[in-house]
Short mmCIF file of C-alpha atoms in Angstrom, two decimals:
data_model
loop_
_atom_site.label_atom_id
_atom_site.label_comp_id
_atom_site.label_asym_id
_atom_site.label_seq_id
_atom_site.Cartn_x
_atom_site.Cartn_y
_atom_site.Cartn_z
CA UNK K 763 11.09 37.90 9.90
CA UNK K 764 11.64 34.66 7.60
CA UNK K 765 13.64 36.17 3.78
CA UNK K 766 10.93 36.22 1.16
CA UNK K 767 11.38 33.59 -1.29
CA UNK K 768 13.23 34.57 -4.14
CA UNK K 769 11.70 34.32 -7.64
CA UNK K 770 13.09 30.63 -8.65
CA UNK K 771 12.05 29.26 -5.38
CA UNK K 772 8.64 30.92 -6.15
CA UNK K 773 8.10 29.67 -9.39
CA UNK K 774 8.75 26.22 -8.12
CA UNK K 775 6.24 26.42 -5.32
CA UNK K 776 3.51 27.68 -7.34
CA UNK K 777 4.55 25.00 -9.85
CA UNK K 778 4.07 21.96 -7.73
CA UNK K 779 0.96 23.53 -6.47
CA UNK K 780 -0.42 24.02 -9.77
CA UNK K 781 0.97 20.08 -10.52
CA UNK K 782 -0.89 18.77 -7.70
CA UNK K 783 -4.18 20.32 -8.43
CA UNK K 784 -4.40 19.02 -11.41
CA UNK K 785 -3.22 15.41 -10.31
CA UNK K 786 -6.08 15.65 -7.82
CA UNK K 787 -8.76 17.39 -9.87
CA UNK K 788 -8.03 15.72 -12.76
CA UNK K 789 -7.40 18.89 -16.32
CA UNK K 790 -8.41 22.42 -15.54
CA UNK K 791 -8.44 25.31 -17.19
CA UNK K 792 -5.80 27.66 -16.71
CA UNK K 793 -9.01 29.93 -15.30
CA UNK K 794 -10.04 27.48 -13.15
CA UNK K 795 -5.90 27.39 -12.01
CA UNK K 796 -6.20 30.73 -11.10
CA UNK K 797 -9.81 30.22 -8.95
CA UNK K 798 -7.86 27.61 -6.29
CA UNK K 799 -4.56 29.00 -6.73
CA UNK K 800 -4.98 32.49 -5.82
CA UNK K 801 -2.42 33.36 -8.08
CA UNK K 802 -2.61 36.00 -10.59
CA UNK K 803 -3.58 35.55 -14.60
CA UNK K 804 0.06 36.44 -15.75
CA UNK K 805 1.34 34.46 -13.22
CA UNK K 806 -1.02 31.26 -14.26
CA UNK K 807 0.25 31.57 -17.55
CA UNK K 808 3.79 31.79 -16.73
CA UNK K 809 3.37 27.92 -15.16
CA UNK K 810 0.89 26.76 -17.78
CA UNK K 811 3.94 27.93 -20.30
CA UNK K 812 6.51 26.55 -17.93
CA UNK K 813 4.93 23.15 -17.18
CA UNK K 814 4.10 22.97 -21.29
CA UNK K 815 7.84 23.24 -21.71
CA UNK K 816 9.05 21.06 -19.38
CA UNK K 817 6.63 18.24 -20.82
CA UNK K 818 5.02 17.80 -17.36
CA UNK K 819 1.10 18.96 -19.04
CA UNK K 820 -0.21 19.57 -22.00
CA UNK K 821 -3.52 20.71 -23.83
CA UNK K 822 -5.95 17.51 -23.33
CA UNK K 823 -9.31 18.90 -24.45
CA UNK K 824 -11.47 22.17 -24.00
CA UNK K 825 -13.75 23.33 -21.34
CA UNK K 826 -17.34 23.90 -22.14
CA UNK K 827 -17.09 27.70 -21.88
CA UNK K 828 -18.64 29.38 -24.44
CA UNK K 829 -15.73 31.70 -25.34
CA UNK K 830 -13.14 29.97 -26.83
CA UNK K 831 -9.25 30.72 -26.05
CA UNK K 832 -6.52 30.16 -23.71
CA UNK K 833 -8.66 29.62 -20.98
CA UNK K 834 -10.64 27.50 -22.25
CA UNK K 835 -8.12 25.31 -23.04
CA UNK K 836 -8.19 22.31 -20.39
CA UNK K 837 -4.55 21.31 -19.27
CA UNK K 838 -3.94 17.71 -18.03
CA UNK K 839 -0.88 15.98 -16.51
CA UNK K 840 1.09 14.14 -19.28
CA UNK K 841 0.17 10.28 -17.51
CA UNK K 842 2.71 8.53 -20.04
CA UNK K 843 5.75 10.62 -18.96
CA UNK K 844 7.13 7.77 -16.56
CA UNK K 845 6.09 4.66 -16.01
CA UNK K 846 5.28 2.81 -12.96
CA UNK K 847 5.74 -1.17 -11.56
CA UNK K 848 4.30 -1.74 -7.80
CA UNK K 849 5.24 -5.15 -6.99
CA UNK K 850 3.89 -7.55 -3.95
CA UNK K 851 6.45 -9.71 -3.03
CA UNK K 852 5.07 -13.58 -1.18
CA UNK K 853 7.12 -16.23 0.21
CA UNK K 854 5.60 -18.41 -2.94
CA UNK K 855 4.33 -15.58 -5.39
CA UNK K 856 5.21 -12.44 -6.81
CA UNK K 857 2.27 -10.08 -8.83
CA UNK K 858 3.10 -7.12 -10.77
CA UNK K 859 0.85 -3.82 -11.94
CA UNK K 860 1.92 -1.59 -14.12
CA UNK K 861 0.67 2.08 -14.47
CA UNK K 862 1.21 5.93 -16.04
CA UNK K 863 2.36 8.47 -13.84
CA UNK K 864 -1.23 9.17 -12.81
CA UNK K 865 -1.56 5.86 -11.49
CA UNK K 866 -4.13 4.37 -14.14
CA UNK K 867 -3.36 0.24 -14.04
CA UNK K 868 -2.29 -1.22 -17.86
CA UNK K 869 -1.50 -4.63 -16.78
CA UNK K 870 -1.37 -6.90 -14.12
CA UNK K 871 0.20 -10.51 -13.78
CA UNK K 872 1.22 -12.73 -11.05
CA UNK K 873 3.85 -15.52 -11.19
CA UNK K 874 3.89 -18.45 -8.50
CA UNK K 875 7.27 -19.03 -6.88
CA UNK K 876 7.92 -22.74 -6.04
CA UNK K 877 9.45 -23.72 -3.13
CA UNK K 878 12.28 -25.64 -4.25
CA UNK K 879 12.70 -23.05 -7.23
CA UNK K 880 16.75 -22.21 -5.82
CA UNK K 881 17.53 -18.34 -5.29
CA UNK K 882 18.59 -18.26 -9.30
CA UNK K 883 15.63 -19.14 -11.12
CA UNK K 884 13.37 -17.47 -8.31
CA UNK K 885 14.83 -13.79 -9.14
CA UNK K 886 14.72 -14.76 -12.54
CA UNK K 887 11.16 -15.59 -12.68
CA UNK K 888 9.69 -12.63 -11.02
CA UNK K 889 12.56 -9.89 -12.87
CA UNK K 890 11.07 -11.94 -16.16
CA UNK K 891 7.30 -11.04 -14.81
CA UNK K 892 8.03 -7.27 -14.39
CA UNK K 893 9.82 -7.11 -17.89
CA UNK K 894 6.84 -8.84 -19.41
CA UNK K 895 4.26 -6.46 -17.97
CA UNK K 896 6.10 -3.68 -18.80
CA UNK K 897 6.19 -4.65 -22.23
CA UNK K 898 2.46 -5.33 -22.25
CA UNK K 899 1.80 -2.01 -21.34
CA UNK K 900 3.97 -0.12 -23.68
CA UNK K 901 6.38 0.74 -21.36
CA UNK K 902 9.61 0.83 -22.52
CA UNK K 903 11.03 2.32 -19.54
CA UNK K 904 9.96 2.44 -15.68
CA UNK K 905 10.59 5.38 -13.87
CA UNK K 906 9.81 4.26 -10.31
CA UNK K 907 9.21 0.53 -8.73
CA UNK K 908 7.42 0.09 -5.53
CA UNK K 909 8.39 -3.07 -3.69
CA UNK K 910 6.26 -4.83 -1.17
CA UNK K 911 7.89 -7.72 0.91
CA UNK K 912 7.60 -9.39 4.12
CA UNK K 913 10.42 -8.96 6.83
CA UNK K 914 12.03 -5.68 8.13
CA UNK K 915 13.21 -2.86 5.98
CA UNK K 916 16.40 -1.19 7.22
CA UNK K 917 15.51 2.69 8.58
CA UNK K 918 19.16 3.89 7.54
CA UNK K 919 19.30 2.28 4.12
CA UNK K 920 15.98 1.51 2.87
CA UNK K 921 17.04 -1.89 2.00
CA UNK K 922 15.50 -5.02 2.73
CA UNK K 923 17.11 -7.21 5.63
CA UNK K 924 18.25 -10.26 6.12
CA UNK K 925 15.27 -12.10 7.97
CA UNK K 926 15.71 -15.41 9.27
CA UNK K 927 12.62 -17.86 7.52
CA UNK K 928 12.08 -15.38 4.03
CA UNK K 929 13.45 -16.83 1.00
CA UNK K 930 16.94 -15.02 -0.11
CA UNK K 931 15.95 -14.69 -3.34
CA UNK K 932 13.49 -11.43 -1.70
CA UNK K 933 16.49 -9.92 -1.03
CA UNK K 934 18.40 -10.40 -4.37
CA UNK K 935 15.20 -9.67 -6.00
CA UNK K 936 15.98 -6.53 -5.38
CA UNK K 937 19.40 -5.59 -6.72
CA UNK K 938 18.62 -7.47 -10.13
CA UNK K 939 15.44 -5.16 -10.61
CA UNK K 940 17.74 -2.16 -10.58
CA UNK K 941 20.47 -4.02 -12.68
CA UNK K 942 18.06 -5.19 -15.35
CA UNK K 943 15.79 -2.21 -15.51
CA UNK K 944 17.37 0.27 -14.65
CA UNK K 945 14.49 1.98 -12.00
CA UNK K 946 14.61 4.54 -9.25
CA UNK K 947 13.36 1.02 -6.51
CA UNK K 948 11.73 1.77 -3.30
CA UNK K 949 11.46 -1.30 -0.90
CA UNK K 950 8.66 -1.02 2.06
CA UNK K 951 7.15 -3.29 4.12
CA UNK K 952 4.19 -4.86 2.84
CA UNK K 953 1.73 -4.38 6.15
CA UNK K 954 2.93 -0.70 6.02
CA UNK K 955 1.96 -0.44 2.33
CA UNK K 956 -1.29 -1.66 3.07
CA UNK K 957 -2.04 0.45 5.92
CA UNK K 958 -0.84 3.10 3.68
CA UNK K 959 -3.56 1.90 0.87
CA UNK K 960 -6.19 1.39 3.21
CA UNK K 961 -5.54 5.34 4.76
CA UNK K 962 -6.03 6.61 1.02
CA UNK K 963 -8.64 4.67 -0.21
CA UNK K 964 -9.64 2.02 2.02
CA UNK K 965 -11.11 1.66 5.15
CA UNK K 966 -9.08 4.09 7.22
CA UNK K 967 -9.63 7.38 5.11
CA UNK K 968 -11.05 9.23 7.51
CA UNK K 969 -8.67 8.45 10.25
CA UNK K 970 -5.28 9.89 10.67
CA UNK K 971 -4.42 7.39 13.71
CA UNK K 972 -5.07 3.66 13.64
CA UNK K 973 -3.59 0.71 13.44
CA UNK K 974 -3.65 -1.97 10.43
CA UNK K 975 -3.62 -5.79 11.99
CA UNK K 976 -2.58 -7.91 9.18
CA UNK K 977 -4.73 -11.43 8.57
CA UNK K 978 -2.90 -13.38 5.74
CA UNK K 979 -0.95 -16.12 5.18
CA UNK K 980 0.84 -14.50 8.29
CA UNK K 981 0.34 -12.00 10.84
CA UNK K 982 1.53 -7.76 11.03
CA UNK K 983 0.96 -4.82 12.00
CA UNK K 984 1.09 -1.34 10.54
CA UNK K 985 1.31 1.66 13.01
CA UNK K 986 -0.45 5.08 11.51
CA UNK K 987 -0.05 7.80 14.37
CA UNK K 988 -1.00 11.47 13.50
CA UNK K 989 -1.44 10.79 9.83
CA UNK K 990 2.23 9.31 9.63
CA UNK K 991 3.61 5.65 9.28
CA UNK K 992 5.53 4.47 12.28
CA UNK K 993 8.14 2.39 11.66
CA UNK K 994 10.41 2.11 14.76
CA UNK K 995 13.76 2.01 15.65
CA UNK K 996 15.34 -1.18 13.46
CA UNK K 997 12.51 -0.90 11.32
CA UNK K 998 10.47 -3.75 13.03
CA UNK K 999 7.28 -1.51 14.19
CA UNK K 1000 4.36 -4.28 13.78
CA UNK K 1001 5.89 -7.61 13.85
CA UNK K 1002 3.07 -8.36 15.96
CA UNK K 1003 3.66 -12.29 14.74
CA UNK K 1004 6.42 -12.20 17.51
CA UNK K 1005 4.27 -10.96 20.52
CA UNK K 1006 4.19 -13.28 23.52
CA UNK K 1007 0.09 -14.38 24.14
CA UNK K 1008 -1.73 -17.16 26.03
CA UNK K 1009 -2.91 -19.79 24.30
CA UNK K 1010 -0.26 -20.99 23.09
CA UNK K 1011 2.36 -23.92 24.50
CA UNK K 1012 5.41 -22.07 23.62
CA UNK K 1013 7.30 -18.89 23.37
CA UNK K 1014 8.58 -17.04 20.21
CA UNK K 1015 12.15 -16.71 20.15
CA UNK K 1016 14.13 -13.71 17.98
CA UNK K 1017 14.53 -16.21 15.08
CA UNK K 1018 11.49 -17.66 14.97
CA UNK K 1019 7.62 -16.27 15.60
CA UNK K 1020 5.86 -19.89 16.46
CA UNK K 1021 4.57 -19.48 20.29
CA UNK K 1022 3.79 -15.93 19.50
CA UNK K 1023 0.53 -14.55 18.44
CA UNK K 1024 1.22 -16.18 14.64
CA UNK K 1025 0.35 -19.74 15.68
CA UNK K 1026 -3.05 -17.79 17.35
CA UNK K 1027 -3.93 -15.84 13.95
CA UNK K 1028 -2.20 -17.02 11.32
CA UNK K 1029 -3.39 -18.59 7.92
CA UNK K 1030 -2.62 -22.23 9.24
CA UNK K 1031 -3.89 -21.76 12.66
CA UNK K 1032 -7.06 -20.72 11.38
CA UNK K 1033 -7.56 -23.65 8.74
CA UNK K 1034 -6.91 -25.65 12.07
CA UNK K 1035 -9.36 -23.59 14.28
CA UNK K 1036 -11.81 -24.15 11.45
CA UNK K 1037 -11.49 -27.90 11.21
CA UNK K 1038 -12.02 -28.29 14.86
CA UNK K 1039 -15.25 -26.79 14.33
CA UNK K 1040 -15.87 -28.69 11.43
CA UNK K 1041 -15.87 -26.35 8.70
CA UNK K 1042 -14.52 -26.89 5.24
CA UNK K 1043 -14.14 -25.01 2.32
CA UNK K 1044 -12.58 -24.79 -1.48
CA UNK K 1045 -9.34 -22.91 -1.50
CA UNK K 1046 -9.22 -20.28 -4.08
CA UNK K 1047 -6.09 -18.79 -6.19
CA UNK K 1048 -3.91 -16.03 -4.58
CA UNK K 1049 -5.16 -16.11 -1.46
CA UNK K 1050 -5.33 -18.17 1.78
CA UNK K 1051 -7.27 -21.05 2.35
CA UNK K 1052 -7.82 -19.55 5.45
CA UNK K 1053 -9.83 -16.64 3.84
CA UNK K 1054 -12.06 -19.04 2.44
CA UNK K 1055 -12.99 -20.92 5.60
CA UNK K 1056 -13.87 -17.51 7.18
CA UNK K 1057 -15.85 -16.29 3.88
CA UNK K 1058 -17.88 -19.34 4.30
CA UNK K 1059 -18.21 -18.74 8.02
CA UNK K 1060 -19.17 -15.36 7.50
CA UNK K 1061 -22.14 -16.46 4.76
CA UNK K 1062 -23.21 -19.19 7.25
CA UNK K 1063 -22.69 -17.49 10.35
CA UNK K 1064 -26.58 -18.40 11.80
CA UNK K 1065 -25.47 -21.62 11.81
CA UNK K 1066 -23.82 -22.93 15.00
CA UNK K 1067 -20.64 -24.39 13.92
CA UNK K 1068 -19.70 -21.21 12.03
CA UNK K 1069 -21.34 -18.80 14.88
CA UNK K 1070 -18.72 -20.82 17.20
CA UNK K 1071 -15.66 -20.51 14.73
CA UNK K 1072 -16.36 -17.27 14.45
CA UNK K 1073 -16.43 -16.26 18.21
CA UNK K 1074 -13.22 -18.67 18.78
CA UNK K 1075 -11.34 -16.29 15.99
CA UNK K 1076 -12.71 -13.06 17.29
CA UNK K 1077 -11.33 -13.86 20.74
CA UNK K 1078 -7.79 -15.10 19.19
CA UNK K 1079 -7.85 -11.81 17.57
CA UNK K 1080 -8.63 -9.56 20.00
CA UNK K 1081 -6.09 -10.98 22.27
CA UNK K 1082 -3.32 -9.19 20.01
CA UNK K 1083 -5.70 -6.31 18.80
CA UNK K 1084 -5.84 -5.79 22.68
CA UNK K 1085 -2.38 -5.51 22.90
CA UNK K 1086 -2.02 -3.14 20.19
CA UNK K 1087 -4.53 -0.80 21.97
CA UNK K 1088 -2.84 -1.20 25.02
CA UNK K 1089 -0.34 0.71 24.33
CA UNK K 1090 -0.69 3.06 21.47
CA UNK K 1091 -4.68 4.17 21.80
CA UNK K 1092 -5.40 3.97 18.17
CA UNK K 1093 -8.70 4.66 18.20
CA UNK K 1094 -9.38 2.89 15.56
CA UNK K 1095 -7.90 -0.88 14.37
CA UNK K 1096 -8.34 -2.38 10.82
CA UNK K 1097 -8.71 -5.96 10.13
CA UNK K 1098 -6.51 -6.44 6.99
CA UNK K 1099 -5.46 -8.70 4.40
CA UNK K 1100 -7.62 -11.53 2.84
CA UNK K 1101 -8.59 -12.84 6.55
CA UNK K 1102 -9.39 -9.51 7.76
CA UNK K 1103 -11.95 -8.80 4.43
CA UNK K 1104 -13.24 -12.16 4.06
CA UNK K 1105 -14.37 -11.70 7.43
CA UNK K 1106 -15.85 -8.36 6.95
CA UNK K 1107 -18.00 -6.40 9.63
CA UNK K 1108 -19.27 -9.79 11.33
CA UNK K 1109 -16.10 -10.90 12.26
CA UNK K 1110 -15.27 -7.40 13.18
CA UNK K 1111 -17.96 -6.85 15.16
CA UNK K 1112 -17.43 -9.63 17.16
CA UNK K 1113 -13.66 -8.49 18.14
CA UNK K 1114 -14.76 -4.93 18.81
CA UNK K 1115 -16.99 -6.42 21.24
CA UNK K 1116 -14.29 -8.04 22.95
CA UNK K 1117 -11.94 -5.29 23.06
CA UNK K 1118 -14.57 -3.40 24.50
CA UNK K 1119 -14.71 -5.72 27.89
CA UNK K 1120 -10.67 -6.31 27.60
CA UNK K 1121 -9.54 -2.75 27.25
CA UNK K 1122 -11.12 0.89 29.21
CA UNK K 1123 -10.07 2.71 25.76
CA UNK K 1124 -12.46 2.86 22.91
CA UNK K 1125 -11.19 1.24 19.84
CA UNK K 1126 -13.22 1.02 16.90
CA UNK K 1127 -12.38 -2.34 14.40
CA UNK K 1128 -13.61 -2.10 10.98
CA UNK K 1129 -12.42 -4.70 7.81
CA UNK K 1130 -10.61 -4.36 5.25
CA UNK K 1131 -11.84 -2.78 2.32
CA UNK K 1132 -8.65 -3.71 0.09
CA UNK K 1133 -7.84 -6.93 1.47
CA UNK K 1134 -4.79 -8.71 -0.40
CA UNK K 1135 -5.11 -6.60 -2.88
CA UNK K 1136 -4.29 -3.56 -0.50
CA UNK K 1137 -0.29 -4.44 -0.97
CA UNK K 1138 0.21 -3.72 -4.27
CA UNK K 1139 -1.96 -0.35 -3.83
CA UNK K 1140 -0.02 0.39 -1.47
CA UNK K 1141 3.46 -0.05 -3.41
CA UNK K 1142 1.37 1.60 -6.58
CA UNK K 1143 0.97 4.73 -4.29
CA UNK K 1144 4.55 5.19 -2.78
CA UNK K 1145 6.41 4.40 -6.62
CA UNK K 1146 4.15 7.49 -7.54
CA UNK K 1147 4.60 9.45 -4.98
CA UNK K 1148 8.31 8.85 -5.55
CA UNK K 1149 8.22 9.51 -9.63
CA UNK K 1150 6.24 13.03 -8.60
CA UNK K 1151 8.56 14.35 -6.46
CA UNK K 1152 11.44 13.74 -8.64
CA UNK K 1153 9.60 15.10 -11.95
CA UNK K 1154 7.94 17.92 -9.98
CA UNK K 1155 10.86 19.06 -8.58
CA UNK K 1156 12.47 22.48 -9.81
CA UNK K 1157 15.33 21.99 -11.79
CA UNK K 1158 18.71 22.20 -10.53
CA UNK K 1159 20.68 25.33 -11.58
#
């Protein structure tokens, strides 16, 4: 028989349990505590008094009860006790969000990143973006930043590596955040944070196996198996870019993705697929002009040209969506970044279709519900996550 748990490591338990309530249900009485916690009315006023103490809740209001009191004092989690930056990281942009502890955004802001900008100025430019929105939302310290980039994040470290084709200043950007800040920084990568945002609050809630197949200005994947992120060996789970395909008049090699299913389903091979068809569109800010040419598709789709564009994507996609199901059985695959939601359920219709004659297992595709934006969710979610389980934690003795 397992030692019961002494009376620290109790107190913590029932601590974090009472913490997480109310980060999920929002304030609560110290009644209404006791109702989902089980625990006893002493022992519901111990935490309230702990918790009080430590500066982790506070009174936020009262309760409509009629009898006025303790209980019907409503307890809330104290949101501006750490602060909160989730960045999302481009080859030519970098946007910020800022947030409380309860994740509740106070500013966002995006800066672009030129090309020829030298690794220098680049870090400077997006360190200078955080500081900015930081100080437009009153923070005067961040707790946590969550970092989503492009490449392959190191299992044994955490750190981004060195990828052949990503800018260097990605991975400098990192080490000046935590020089300049200073910040508890947590780099991922940024198809896992979206598959991550679209598992919470997105289009994959209700599944806890699927996989994410990132449409942006490049291709990814994000592997969810059994309600947990899947991130391989080296780190390099999902670089789906790299996958050998037909169709194309080359092979990928292990410094560069072109031959692979990237020049199939990639933001440029898409603006190409689309001009062949004859399609045209207006490019809009912060995304891909690709997402526009499928938007347009989409909202035209009767039409022949578009009808055709969109069954020459569908089958380009379902060639690595195929793949994907191949060998993991997902179940279920989502069609994300701004591709994936500009081309909503039409354009996911039309690959499910196809994966139904390519494959004997059932795979359900549904879009994006998050699209770009699903990155910086993503990163918002895992800094707190990060700033809870430090702060929540029982203190050391």
């Amino acid at each position: 028989m397992p030692a019961p748990a002494s009376p620290s490591t109790a107190r913590a338990i029932n601590d974090r349990l009472a913490l997480r309530l109310l980060q999920q249900e929002g304030p609560l009485t110290a009644g209404q505590l006791k109702q989902l916690t089980g625990l006893s009315r002493p022992t519901v006023a111990d935490l309230v008094e702990r918790l009080a103490a430590a500066g982790l809740i506070a009174v936020v209001g009262e309760s409509g009860e009629q009898r006025r009191g303790p209980n019907a004092r409503l307890y809330g989690i104290v949101a501006d006790r750490a602060y909160l930056a989730a960045l999302d990281v481009r080859t030519e942009s970098v946007s910020v969000v800022v947030s409380d502890l309860l994740g509740a955004e106070l500013a966002r802001a995006s800066v672009p990143i030129a090309d020829d900008a030298g690794t220098g100025p680049a870090v400077e430019q997006a360190v200078a973006l955080v500081e900015r929105a930081a100080k437009e939302a009153g923070a005067e310290r961040l707790h946590t930043v969550g970092i989503g980039a492009p490449g392959l994040i190191d299992p044994a470290t955490g750190e981004l590596r060195d990828s052949s084709g990503l800018p260097q200043w990605h991975r400098r950007l990192v080490a000046a955040l935590q020089e300049r800040l200073p910040a508890r920084v947590i780099v991922e990568n940024e198809t896992n944070l979206a598959a991550l945002a679209e598992q919470r609050d997105g289009a994959a809630r209700d599944r806890d196996t699927f996989v994410l197949l990132w449409l942006g200005h490049g291709t990814g994947a994000a592997v969810v198996l059994d309600g947990s992120l899947r991130r391989g060996a080296s780190g390099g789970t999902g670089e789906i870019g790299f996958l050998p395909v037909p169709g194309t008049t080359t092979l990928p090699s292990a410094t560069d993705c072109e031959g692979g299913f990237h020049s199939l389903a990639g933001a440029a091979a898409i603006a190409r697929l689309a001009m062949e068809h004859g399609l045209t569109a207006e490019p809009t800010a912060h995304e891909p002009r690709a997402a526009a040419l499928v938007r347009d598709a989409v909202a035209g789709a009767d039409g022949a040209p578009a009808a055709r564009f969109l069954d020459a994507l569908a089958d380009r996609v379902a060639i690595g969506a195929a793949s994907v199901v191949a060998v993991l059985d997902p179940g279920c695959v989502v069609l994300g970044g701004e591709v994936g939601q500009a081309g909503g359920d039409v354009l996911a219709a039309r690959v499910e279709q196809r994966l139904a004659r390519m494959s004997p297992l059932p795979a359900e595709v549904r879009a994006s519900a998050l699209g770009g934006d699903a990155v910086l969710r993503g990163a918002l979610l895992t800094a707190r996550e990060g700033a809870q389980d430090e702060l929540f934690a029982p203190p050391q003795r």
